[in-house]
Coordinates of C-alpha atoms in Angstrom, one line a residue:
M1 CA 29.0 -39.9 52.6
A2 CA 29.2 -43.1 50.7
E3 CA 26.2 -44.6 48.8
Q4 CA 25.7 -48.4 48.7
P5 CA 22.8 -50.4 47.4
Q6 CA 20.5 -51.4 50.2
P7 CA 19.9 -53.8 51.9
I8 CA 23.3 -55.4 52.5
S9 CA 23.3 -59.2 52.3
P10 CA 26.4 -60.9 53.7
V11 CA 25.1 -64.2 52.4
K12 CA 24.9 -63.0 48.8
N13 CA 28.3 -61.3 49.2
F14 CA 29.6 -64.8 50.2
F15 CA 28.5 -66.5 47.0
A16 CA 29.2 -63.6 44.6
G17 CA 32.6 -63.1 46.2
G18 CA 33.6 -66.7 45.5
F19 CA 32.8 -66.3 41.9
G20 CA 34.7 -63.0 41.7
G21 CA 37.8 -64.7 43.3
V22 CA 37.9 -67.4 40.6
C23 CA 37.8 -64.7 37.9
L24 CA 40.7 -63.0 39.7
V25 CA 42.9 -66.1 39.8
F26 CA 42.5 -67.0 36.1
V27 CA 43.4 -63.5 35.0
G28 CA 46.1 -62.7 37.5
H29 CA 48.0 -65.8 38.4
P30 CA 50.8 -65.6 35.7
L31 CA 52.0 -62.2 37.0
D32 CA 51.7 -63.5 40.5
T33 CA 54.2 -66.2 39.6
I34 CA 56.5 -63.5 38.2
K35 CA 56.1 -61.4 41.3
V36 CA 57.0 -64.2 43.7
R37 CA 60.0 -65.3 41.7
L38 CA 61.4 -61.7 41.6
Q39 CA 60.8 -61.3 45.4
T40 CA 62.5 -64.6 46.3
Q41 CA 65.4 -64.8 43.8
P42 CA 68.8 -65.2 45.6
K43 CA 71.1 -62.3 45.9
P44 CA 73.8 -62.6 43.2
Q45 CA 77.4 -63.1 44.2
P46 CA 80.0 -60.4 43.4
G47 CA 80.5 -60.3 39.6
Q48 CA 77.4 -62.3 38.9
T49 CA 74.3 -61.1 37.2
P50 CA 70.9 -61.7 39.0
L51 CA 68.8 -64.6 37.9
Y52 CA 66.2 -62.1 36.6
S53 CA 66.9 -58.5 35.6
G54 CA 63.3 -57.5 35.9
T55 CA 59.7 -58.3 35.3
F56 CA 59.9 -58.8 31.6
D57 CA 63.1 -60.8 31.8
C58 CA 61.5 -63.1 34.3
F59 CA 58.4 -63.5 32.1
R60 CA 60.5 -64.3 29.1
K61 CA 62.7 -66.8 30.9
T62 CA 59.7 -68.5 32.4
L63 CA 57.9 -68.7 29.1
V64 CA 60.9 -70.0 27.2
G65 CA 62.0 -72.4 29.8
E66 CA 58.7 -73.8 31.0
G67 CA 56.1 -72.7 28.5
V68 CA 52.7 -71.2 29.4
R69 CA 52.2 -73.9 32.1
G70 CA 55.2 -72.3 34.0
L71 CA 53.2 -69.1 34.4
Y72 CA 50.5 -71.1 36.1
R73 CA 52.7 -73.0 38.5
G74 CA 51.0 -73.4 41.9
M75 CA 47.6 -72.3 40.6
A76 CA 45.8 -75.3 42.1
A77 CA 46.4 -74.0 45.7
P78 CA 44.9 -70.6 45.1
I79 CA 42.0 -72.0 42.9
I80 CA 41.2 -74.5 45.7
G81 CA 41.4 -71.8 48.3
V82 CA 40.3 -68.7 46.3
T83 CA 36.6 -69.6 46.1
P84 CA 36.1 -69.9 49.9
M85 CA 38.7 -67.2 50.6
F86 CA 37.0 -64.5 48.4
A87 CA 33.6 -65.8 49.5
V88 CA 34.7 -65.2 53.1
C89 CA 36.4 -61.9 52.2
F90 CA 33.3 -60.4 50.6
F91 CA 31.1 -61.9 53.4
G92 CA 33.4 -60.2 56.0
F93 CA 33.0 -56.9 54.1
G94 CA 29.2 -57.3 54.0
L95 CA 29.1 -58.2 57.6
G96 CA 31.3 -55.3 58.6
K97 CA 29.0 -52.9 56.8
R98 CA 25.9 -54.6 58.4
L99 CA 27.4 -54.3 61.9
Q100 CA 27.9 -50.6 61.5
Q101 CA 24.4 -49.9 60.4
R102 CA 21.9 -48.8 63.0
T103 CA 19.1 -49.2 60.5
P104 CA 19.1 -51.0 57.0
D105 CA 18.8 -47.5 55.4
D106 CA 22.0 -46.1 57.0
V107 CA 24.5 -45.0 54.4
L108 CA 28.1 -45.7 55.6
T109 CA 30.9 -43.2 55.5
Y110 CA 34.2 -44.0 53.8
P111 CA 36.0 -44.6 57.2
Q112 CA 33.3 -47.1 58.0
L113 CA 33.8 -48.8 54.7
F114 CA 37.5 -48.9 55.4
A115 CA 36.8 -50.6 58.8
A116 CA 34.5 -53.1 57.1
G117 CA 37.2 -53.9 54.6
M118 CA 39.7 -54.5 57.4
L119 CA 37.4 -57.0 59.0
S120 CA 37.3 -58.9 55.7
G121 CA 41.1 -59.1 55.8
V122 CA 40.9 -60.8 59.3
F123 CA 38.3 -63.2 58.0
T124 CA 40.4 -64.4 55.1
T125 CA 43.7 -65.1 56.9
A126 CA 42.9 -68.6 58.0
I127 CA 42.4 -69.6 54.4
M128 CA 44.9 -67.3 52.8
A129 CA 48.0 -68.1 54.9
P130 CA 48.4 -71.8 54.0
G131 CA 47.4 -71.2 50.4
E132 CA 50.0 -68.5 50.0
R133 CA 52.7 -70.7 51.7
I134 CA 52.1 -73.6 49.3
K135 CA 51.7 -71.3 46.2
C136 CA 55.0 -69.5 46.9
L137 CA 57.0 -72.7 47.4
L138 CA 55.6 -74.2 44.2
Q139 CA 56.3 -71.0 42.2
I140 CA 59.9 -70.8 43.2
Q141 CA 60.9 -74.5 42.9
A142 CA 60.7 -74.6 39.1
A143 CA 63.1 -71.6 39.0
T144 CA 65.6 -73.4 41.2
G145 CA 65.6 -76.6 39.1
E146 CA 64.6 -78.8 42.1
T147 CA 61.5 -80.8 42.3
K148 CA 60.7 -81.3 46.0
Y149 CA 57.0 -81.1 45.6
S150 CA 54.9 -82.9 43.0
G151 CA 51.9 -80.6 43.5
S152 CA 49.8 -78.6 46.0
L153 CA 48.6 -81.6 48.0
D154 CA 52.1 -83.1 48.2
C155 CA 53.5 -79.8 49.3
A156 CA 50.9 -79.5 52.1
K157 CA 51.6 -83.1 53.2
Q158 CA 55.3 -82.6 53.4
L159 CA 55.0 -79.3 55.2
Y160 CA 52.7 -80.9 57.8
R161 CA 55.0 -83.9 58.1
E162 CA 58.1 -81.7 58.7
A163 CA 56.7 -79.1 61.1
G164 CA 53.0 -79.9 61.8
I165 CA 50.3 -77.3 61.4
R166 CA 52.8 -74.5 62.2
G167 CA 54.7 -75.4 59.1
V168 CA 51.6 -75.1 56.9
Y169 CA 50.6 -71.7 58.6
K170 CA 54.1 -70.2 58.5
G171 CA 53.7 -66.5 57.7
T172 CA 50.2 -66.0 59.2
V173 CA 51.2 -62.8 61.1
L174 CA 52.7 -61.3 57.9
T175 CA 49.6 -62.3 56.0
L176 CA 47.5 -60.3 58.5
M177 CA 49.9 -57.4 58.4
R178 CA 49.4 -57.3 54.6
D179 CA 45.7 -58.1 54.2
V180 CA 44.0 -56.1 57.0
P181 CA 45.0 -52.6 56.0
A182 CA 45.2 -53.5 52.3
S183 CA 41.6 -54.9 52.3
G184 CA 40.4 -51.7 54.0
M185 CA 41.9 -49.7 51.2
Y186 CA 40.6 -52.1 48.6
F187 CA 36.9 -52.0 49.4
M188 CA 36.8 -48.3 50.4
T189 CA 38.5 -47.3 47.1
Y190 CA 36.1 -49.5 45.1
E191 CA 33.0 -48.0 46.7
W192 CA 34.4 -44.5 46.4
L193 CA 35.1 -44.9 42.7
K194 CA 31.7 -46.5 42.0
N195 CA 30.1 -43.4 43.6
I196 CA 32.3 -41.0 41.5
L197 CA 31.6 -42.9 38.3
T198 CA 27.8 -43.1 38.8
P199 CA 26.0 -40.6 36.5
E200 CA 23.8 -38.0 38.2
G201 CA 20.4 -39.4 39.0
K202 CA 21.5 -43.0 38.5
S203 CA 22.1 -45.8 41.0
V204 CA 25.4 -47.5 41.6
S205 CA 23.7 -50.8 40.8
D206 CA 23.2 -49.6 37.2
L207 CA 26.9 -49.0 36.6
S208 CA 28.1 -50.2 33.2
A209 CA 30.6 -53.1 32.9
P210 CA 33.5 -50.8 31.7
R211 CA 33.0 -48.5 34.7
I212 CA 32.9 -51.5 37.1
L213 CA 36.1 -52.8 35.4
F214 CA 37.8 -49.4 35.8
A215 CA 36.7 -49.1 39.5
G216 CA 37.8 -52.6 40.3
G217 CA 41.1 -52.3 38.6
L218 CA 42.0 -49.1 40.3
A219 CA 40.9 -50.5 43.7
G220 CA 43.4 -53.4 43.1
I221 CA 46.2 -50.9 42.4
F222 CA 45.4 -49.0 45.7
N223 CA 45.2 -52.3 47.5
W224 CA 48.7 -53.4 46.4
A225 CA 50.2 -50.0 47.0
V226 CA 49.6 -50.7 50.6
A227 CA 50.3 -54.4 50.5
I228 CA 53.6 -54.7 48.7
P229 CA 56.1 -54.2 51.6
P230 CA 54.5 -56.8 53.9
D231 CA 54.0 -59.1 50.9
V232 CA 57.7 -59.0 50.1
L233 CA 58.5 -59.9 53.7
K234 CA 55.8 -62.7 53.7
S235 CA 57.2 -64.3 50.5
R236 CA 60.7 -64.3 51.8
F237 CA 59.7 -65.7 55.2
Q238 CA 57.4 -68.4 53.8
T239 CA 60.0 -69.7 51.3
A240 CA 63.0 -69.5 53.7
P241 CA 64.6 -72.8 55.0
P242 CA 63.4 -73.8 58.5
G243 CA 65.1 -71.8 61.3
K244 CA 66.6 -69.1 59.0
Y245 CA 64.6 -66.3 60.5
A246 CA 64.3 -67.1 64.2
N247 CA 62.7 -63.8 65.1
G248 CA 60.2 -63.9 62.3
F249 CA 59.5 -60.9 60.0
R250 CA 61.9 -58.7 62.0
D251 CA 64.8 -60.8 60.9
V252 CA 63.6 -60.7 57.3
L253 CA 63.2 -56.9 57.4
R254 CA 66.7 -56.4 58.9
E255 CA 68.3 -58.7 56.3
L256 CA 66.6 -57.0 53.4
I257 CA 67.4 -53.5 54.5
R258 CA 71.0 -54.4 55.4
E259 CA 71.8 -56.2 52.2
E260 CA 69.5 -54.6 49.5
G261 CA 68.2 -51.4 50.9
V262 CA 64.7 -50.0 51.4
A263 CA 63.9 -50.4 47.7
S264 CA 64.0 -54.2 48.2
L265 CA 60.6 -53.9 50.0
Y266 CA 59.1 -53.0 46.6
K267 CA 60.5 -56.0 44.7
G268 CA 58.1 -57.2 42.1
F269 CA 56.3 -53.8 42.1
T270 CA 56.0 -53.7 38.3
A271 CA 54.6 -57.3 38.1
V272 CA 52.2 -56.5 40.9
M273 CA 50.9 -53.4 39.3
I274 CA 50.6 -54.9 35.9
R275 CA 48.6 -57.8 37.4
A276 CA 46.5 -55.7 39.9
F277 CA 44.4 -53.8 37.4
P278 CA 43.1 -56.7 35.1
A279 CA 42.9 -59.2 37.9
N280 CA 40.8 -57.1 40.3
A281 CA 38.8 -55.6 37.5
A282 CA 37.8 -59.2 36.6
C283 CA 37.1 -59.9 40.3
F284 CA 34.7 -57.1 40.8
L285 CA 33.0 -57.6 37.5
G286 CA 32.5 -61.2 38.4
F287 CA 31.2 -60.2 41.8
E288 CA 28.7 -57.7 40.4
V289 CA 27.5 -60.1 37.7
A290 CA 27.0 -62.9 40.3
M291 CA 25.3 -60.4 42.7
K292 CA 22.8 -59.4 40.0
F293 CA 22.1 -63.0 39.3
L294 CA 21.5 -63.8 43.0
N295 CA 19.2 -60.7 43.3
W296 CA 17.2 -62.1 40.4
V297 CA 16.9 -65.7 41.6
A298 CA 16.8 -65.1 45.3
P299 CA 15.6 -61.5 46.0
G300 CA 14.8 -62.3 49.7
L301 CA 18.1 -63.9 50.6

C-alpha cells in the first residue's frame, strides 16, 4: 500500500505543479533541444556523415555555432505553456487520487496512483500538443540554417494561417500516446520512491531535499523510459512537411523501421536520460517547496 499525505488538495496541486514545471524547463530545456535535433536530423546520403554523430557532438556544434542561446531555442513556448500545463498535470493527478478515495483517509495502492497519473496525462494534452509542435519547429530551424519563424508567436500564427487549428494541434494523438502511460509511471514511481526513502517512524512530508531530488530524478527517468518511442514518432510527425505522413504515426513508424531499424525509436536516448534526472528532480523539489508554502499560508484550501 502507498502512503500519501492527507488530505489531497487538487487546488494546491494546481499551483504547486505550475511552479514545479517552471523549475523543470529552466533546468532541462538545453538537453531537450539536443534531443529534438537528434530525433529529427535528416538521414545522411550514402558516403555522407550524419549532421550529428551523437548527443555530445550535437551539444558542441550547437554551442559553437549558436552560443548558449542556441540551447534555449524555442523555450518561450514551453515557458508560456509549462506553468498551466504542469499546474493542470498535478491538478489531474490530485483529482485522480481524490476520485479513487472513498474517504479522505483512504491510502491508495500503487495501481491506483498509476491510474491517477494517467488521468493527468489526458488533462495536459490540450496544452502540451501545440506547445510541443511550436517548440520542435523552432528547435530544428536553427540547425537547418533557415529562418521561417521569428519566434513562438510567429510560428503559431503561421501554422494557423497555413492549416487552421489542426495545424497547431498536429501530433495530438501521439502526444496522448506518449503522456498517458508515461505520466502514470511518473507519478507512481515518485510516490513509491518517497515511501521507500522515508525513514522508519517519519512522514513522507518530512522528506529531506536531497531525497526529494533523488526520487524526482528517478521518476523522470522511469517516465522517459516509457515515453521515448512515441516521443520520437511525435517529433518526426510534428516537424514533417504537410502531407508527408498521410496515415499519421503509422507512416512515421513504418518509415523509421524500414530505413533506420528499431533502434531509431530510441534516438536521443542519451540526451533524454541526461536531462531527465536533473529536470524532474528540480520539478518535484519545486512542487514540494511550493506545496509546503501553500499549506502554511492557506491550510484550509
